[in-house]
CSV table of C-alpha atoms in Angstrom, one decimal:
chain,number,residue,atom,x,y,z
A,840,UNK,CA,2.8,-32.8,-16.2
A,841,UNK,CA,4.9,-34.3,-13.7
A,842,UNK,CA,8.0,-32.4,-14.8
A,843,UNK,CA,6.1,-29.1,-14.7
A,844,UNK,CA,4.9,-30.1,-11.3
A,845,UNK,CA,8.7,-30.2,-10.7
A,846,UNK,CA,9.4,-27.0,-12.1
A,847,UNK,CA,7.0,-25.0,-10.4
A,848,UNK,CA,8.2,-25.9,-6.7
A,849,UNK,CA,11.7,-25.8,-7.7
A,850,UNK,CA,10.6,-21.8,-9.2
A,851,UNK,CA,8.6,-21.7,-5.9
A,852,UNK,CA,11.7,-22.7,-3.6
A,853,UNK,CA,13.9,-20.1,-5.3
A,854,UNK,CA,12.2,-17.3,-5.8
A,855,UNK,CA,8.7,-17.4,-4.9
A,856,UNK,CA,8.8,-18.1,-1.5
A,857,UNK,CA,12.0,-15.8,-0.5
A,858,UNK,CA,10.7,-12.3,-2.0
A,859,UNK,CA,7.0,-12.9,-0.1
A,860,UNK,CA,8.7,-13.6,2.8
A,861,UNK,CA,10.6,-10.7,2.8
A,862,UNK,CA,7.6,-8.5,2.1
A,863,UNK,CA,5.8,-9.7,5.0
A,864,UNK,CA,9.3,-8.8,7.0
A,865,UNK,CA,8.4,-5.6,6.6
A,866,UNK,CA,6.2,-5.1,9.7
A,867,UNK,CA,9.6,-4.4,11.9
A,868,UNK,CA,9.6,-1.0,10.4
A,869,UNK,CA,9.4,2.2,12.3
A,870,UNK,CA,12.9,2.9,12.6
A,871,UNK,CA,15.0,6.0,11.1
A,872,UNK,CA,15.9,5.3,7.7
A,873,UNK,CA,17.6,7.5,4.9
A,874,UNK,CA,14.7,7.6,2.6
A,875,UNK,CA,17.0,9.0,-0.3
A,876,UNK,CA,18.9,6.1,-0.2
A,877,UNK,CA,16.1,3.6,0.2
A,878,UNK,CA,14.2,4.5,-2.5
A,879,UNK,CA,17.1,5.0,-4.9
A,880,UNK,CA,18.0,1.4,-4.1
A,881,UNK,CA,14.8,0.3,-4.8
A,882,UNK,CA,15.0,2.2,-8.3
A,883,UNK,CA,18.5,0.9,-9.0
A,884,UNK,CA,17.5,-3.0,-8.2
A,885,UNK,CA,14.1,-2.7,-10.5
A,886,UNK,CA,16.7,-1.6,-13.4
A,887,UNK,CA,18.6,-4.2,-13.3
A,888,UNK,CA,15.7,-6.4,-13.7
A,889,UNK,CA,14.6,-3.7,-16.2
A,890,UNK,CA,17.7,-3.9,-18.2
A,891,UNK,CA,18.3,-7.7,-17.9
A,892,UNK,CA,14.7,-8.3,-19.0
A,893,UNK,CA,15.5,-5.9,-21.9
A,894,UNK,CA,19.0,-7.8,-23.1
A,895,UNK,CA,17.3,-11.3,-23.3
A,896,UNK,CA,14.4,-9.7,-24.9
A,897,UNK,CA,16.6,-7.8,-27.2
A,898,UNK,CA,19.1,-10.3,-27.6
A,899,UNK,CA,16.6,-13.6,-28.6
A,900,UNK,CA,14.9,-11.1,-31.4
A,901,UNK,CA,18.4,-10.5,-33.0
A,902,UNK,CA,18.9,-14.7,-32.9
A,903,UNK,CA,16.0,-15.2,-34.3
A,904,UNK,CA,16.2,-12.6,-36.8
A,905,UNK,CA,19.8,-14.3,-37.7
A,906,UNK,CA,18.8,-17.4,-37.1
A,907,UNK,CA,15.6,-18.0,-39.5
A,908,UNK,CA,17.0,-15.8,-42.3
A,909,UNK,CA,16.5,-17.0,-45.8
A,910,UNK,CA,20.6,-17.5,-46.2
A,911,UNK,CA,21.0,-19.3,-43.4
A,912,UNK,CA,22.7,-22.7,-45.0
A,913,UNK,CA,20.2,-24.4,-42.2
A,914,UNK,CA,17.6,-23.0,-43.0
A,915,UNK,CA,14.2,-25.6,-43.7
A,916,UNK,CA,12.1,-24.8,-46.1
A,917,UNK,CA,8.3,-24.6,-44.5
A,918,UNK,CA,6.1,-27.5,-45.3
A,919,UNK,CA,4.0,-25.1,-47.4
A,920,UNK,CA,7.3,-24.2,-49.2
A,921,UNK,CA,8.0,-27.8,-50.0
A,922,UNK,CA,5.0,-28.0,-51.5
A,923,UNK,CA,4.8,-25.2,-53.6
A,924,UNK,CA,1.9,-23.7,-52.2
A,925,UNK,CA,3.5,-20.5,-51.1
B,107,UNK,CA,-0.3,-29.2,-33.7
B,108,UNK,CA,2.1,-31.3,-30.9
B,109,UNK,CA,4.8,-29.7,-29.5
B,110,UNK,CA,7.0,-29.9,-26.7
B,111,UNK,CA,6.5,-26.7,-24.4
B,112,UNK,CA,8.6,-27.2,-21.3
B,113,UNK,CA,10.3,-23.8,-22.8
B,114,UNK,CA,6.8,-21.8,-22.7
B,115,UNK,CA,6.7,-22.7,-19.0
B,116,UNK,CA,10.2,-21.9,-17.9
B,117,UNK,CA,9.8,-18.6,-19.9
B,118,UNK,CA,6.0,-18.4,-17.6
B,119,UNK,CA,7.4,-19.0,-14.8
B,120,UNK,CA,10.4,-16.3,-15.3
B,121,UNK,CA,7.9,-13.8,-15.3
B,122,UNK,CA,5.7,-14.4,-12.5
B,123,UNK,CA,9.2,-15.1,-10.6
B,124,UNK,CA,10.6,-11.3,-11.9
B,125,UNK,CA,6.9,-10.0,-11.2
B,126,UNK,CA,6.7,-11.0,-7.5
B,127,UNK,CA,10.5,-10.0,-7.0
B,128,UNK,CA,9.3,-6.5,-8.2
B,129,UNK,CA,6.0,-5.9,-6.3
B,130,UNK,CA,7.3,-7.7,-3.5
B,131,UNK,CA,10.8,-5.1,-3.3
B,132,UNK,CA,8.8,-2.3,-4.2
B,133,UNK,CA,5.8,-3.4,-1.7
B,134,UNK,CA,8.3,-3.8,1.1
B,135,UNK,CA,10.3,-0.2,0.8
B,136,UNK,CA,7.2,1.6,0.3
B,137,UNK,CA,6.0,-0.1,3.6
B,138,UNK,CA,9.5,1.0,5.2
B,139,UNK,CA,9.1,4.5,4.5
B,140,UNK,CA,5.6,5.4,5.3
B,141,UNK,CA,6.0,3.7,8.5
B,142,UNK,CA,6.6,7.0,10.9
B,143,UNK,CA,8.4,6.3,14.2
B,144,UNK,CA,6.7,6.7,17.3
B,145,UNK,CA,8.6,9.7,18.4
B,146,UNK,CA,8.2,11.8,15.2
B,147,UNK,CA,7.5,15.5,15.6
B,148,UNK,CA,4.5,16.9,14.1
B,149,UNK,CA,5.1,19.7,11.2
B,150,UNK,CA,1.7,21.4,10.2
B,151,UNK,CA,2.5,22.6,6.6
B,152,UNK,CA,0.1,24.6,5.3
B,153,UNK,CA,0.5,25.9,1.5
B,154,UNK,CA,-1.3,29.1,-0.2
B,155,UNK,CA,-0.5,30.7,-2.9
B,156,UNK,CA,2.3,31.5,-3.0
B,157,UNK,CA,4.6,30.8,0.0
B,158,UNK,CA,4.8,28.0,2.6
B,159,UNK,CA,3.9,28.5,6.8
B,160,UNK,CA,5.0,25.8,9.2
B,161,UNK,CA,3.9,25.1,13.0
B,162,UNK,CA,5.9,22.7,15.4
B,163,UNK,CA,4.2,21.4,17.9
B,164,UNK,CA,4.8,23.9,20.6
B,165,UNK,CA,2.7,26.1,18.4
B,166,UNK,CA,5.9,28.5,16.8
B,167,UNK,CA,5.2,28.8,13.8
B,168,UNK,CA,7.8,29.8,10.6
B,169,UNK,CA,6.5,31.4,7.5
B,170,UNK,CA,9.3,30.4,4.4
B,171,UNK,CA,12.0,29.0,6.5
B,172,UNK,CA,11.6,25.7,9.0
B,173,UNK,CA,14.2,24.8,11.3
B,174,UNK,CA,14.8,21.7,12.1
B,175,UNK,CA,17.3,19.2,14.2
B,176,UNK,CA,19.4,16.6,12.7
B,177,UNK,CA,18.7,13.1,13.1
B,178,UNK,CA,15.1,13.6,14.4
B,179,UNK,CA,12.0,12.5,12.5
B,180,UNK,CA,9.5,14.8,11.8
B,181,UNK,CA,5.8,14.1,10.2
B,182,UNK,CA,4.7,16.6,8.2
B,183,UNK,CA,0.9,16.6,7.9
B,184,UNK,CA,0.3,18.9,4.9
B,185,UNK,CA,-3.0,20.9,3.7
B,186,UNK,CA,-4.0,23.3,1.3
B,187,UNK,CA,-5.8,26.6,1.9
B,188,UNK,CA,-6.4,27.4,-1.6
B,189,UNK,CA,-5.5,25.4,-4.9
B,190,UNK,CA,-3.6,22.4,-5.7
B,191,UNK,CA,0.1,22.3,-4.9
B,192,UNK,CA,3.0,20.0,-3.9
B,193,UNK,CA,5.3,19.8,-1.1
B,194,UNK,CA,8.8,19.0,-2.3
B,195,UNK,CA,12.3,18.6,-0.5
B,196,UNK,CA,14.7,17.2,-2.9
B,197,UNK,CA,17.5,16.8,-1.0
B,198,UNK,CA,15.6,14.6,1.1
B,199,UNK,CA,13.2,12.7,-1.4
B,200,UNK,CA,10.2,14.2,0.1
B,201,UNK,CA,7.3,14.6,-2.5
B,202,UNK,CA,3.7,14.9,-1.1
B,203,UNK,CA,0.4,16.7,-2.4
B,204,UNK,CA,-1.2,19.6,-0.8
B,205,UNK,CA,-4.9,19.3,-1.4
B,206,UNK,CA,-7.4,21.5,-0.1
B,207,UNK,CA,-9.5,19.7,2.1
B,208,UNK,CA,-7.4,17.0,2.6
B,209,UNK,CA,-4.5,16.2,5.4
B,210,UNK,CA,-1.7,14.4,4.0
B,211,UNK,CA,1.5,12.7,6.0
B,212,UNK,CA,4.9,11.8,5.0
B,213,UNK,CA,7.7,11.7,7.7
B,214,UNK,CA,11.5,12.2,7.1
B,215,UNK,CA,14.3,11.9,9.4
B,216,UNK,CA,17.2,14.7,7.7
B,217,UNK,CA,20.7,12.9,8.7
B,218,UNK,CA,22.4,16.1,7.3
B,219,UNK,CA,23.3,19.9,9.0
B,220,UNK,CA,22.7,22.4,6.2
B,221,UNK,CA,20.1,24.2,4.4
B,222,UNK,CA,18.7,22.8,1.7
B,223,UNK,CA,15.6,24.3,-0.6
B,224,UNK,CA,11.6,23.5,-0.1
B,225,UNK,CA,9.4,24.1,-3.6
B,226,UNK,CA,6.2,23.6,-4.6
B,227,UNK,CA,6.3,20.7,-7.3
B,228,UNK,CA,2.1,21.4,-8.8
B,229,UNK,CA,1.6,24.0,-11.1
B,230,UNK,CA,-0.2,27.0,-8.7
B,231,UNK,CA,-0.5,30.0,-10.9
B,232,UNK,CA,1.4,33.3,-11.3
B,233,UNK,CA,4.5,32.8,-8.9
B,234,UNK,CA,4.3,28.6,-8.5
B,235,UNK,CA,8.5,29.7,-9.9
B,236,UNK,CA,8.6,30.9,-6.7
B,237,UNK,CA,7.1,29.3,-3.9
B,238,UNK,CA,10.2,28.5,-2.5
B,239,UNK,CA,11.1,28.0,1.4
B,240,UNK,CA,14.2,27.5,3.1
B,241,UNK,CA,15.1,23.9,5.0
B,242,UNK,CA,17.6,25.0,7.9
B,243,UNK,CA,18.6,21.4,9.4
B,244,UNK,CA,20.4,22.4,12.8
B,245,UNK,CA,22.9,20.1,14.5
B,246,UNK,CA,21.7,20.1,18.1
């Protein structure tokens, strides 16, 4: 408990924390801004996270696919399989 | 069954970490761009079927072409006088509804001389193809 105690502020510290706060910066606005290029930076920062999010995804399904295959010379047998149940 | 899940927390806090990073960036630009500066000139846009009218604020008033000055803003407080349609500026990323009954705002700041093309982005019947205007951006 303690250690997820631990994890949670350090998340908090460096993530949390900075991206609300820079949300709430927000109220100096007003000024002249190129829209075009705002919004497209907006688009190409949410794709990286997109596309990030989509290589760990992608790339812990192929592992595990690899990983737990029958052939694998590691692989355990389940304790069902040991048994014969299965 | 016991099990160790420090892993199932990291991956839980990942998330909410990416989550907030997304609605927090997206929050923030969409605050940034609907924020009109004080000094904005008001552009009535009216839209009818099938052609677009425009009034400054000294009253002139423009039927398919508006002319504009570089690096001013300009709030362009848009109405329907007949069915749905959609106020569009490419070049500029401006996208806004034109609903009868309804006033809606968006404000844009053109940091480019030229003329560039004005469409109606809703389906509006016959000639929607071609409710077209011309954007005439003026370096004054």
């Amino acid at each position: 408990m303690v250690k997820i105690l631990h994890l949670s502020i350090i998340m908090a510290t460096l993530f949390l924390i900075p991206t609300v706060s820079l949300a709430f910066a927000a109220e100096s606005a007003g000024e002249y801004i190129d829209r075009k290029a705002e919004i497209w930076n907006l688009f190409f920062r949410l794709m990286v996270v997109a596309f990030v999010v989509g290589g760990v995804i992608a790339g812990t399904m192929v592992w595990q696919v690899w990983r737990f295959r029958e052939s694998n010379p590691k692989a355990k047998p389940t304790p069902y399989e040991e048994k014969g149940e299965l | 069954m016991g099990h160790s899940n420090w892993a199932e927390w990291i991956y839980v806090a990942v998330v909410i970490a990416l989550l907030v990073y997304v609605g927090a960036e997206a929050w923030n630009i969409e605050n940034l761009i609907e924020h009109t500066p004080e000094d904005a000139e008001i552009i009535k846009v009216t839209a009818q079927q099938w052609f677009w009218s425009f009034e400054h604020e000294d009253g002139t008033k423009e039927v398919g072409e508006l002319h504009l000055k570089k690096d001013h803003a300009y709030k362009f407080e848009i109405r329907s006088i007949d069915v749905n349609h959609n106020f569009n500026i490419p070049e500029y990323v401006v996208l806004l509804d034109a609903i009868p009954g309804r006033i809606n705002t968006v404000w844009f700041s053109p940091n480019q001389a030229g003329e560039f093309d004005i469409q109606c982005r809703e389906y509006c019947g016959l000639i929607h193809y071609n409710m077209r205007a011309k954007l005439i951006v003026e370096d004054v």
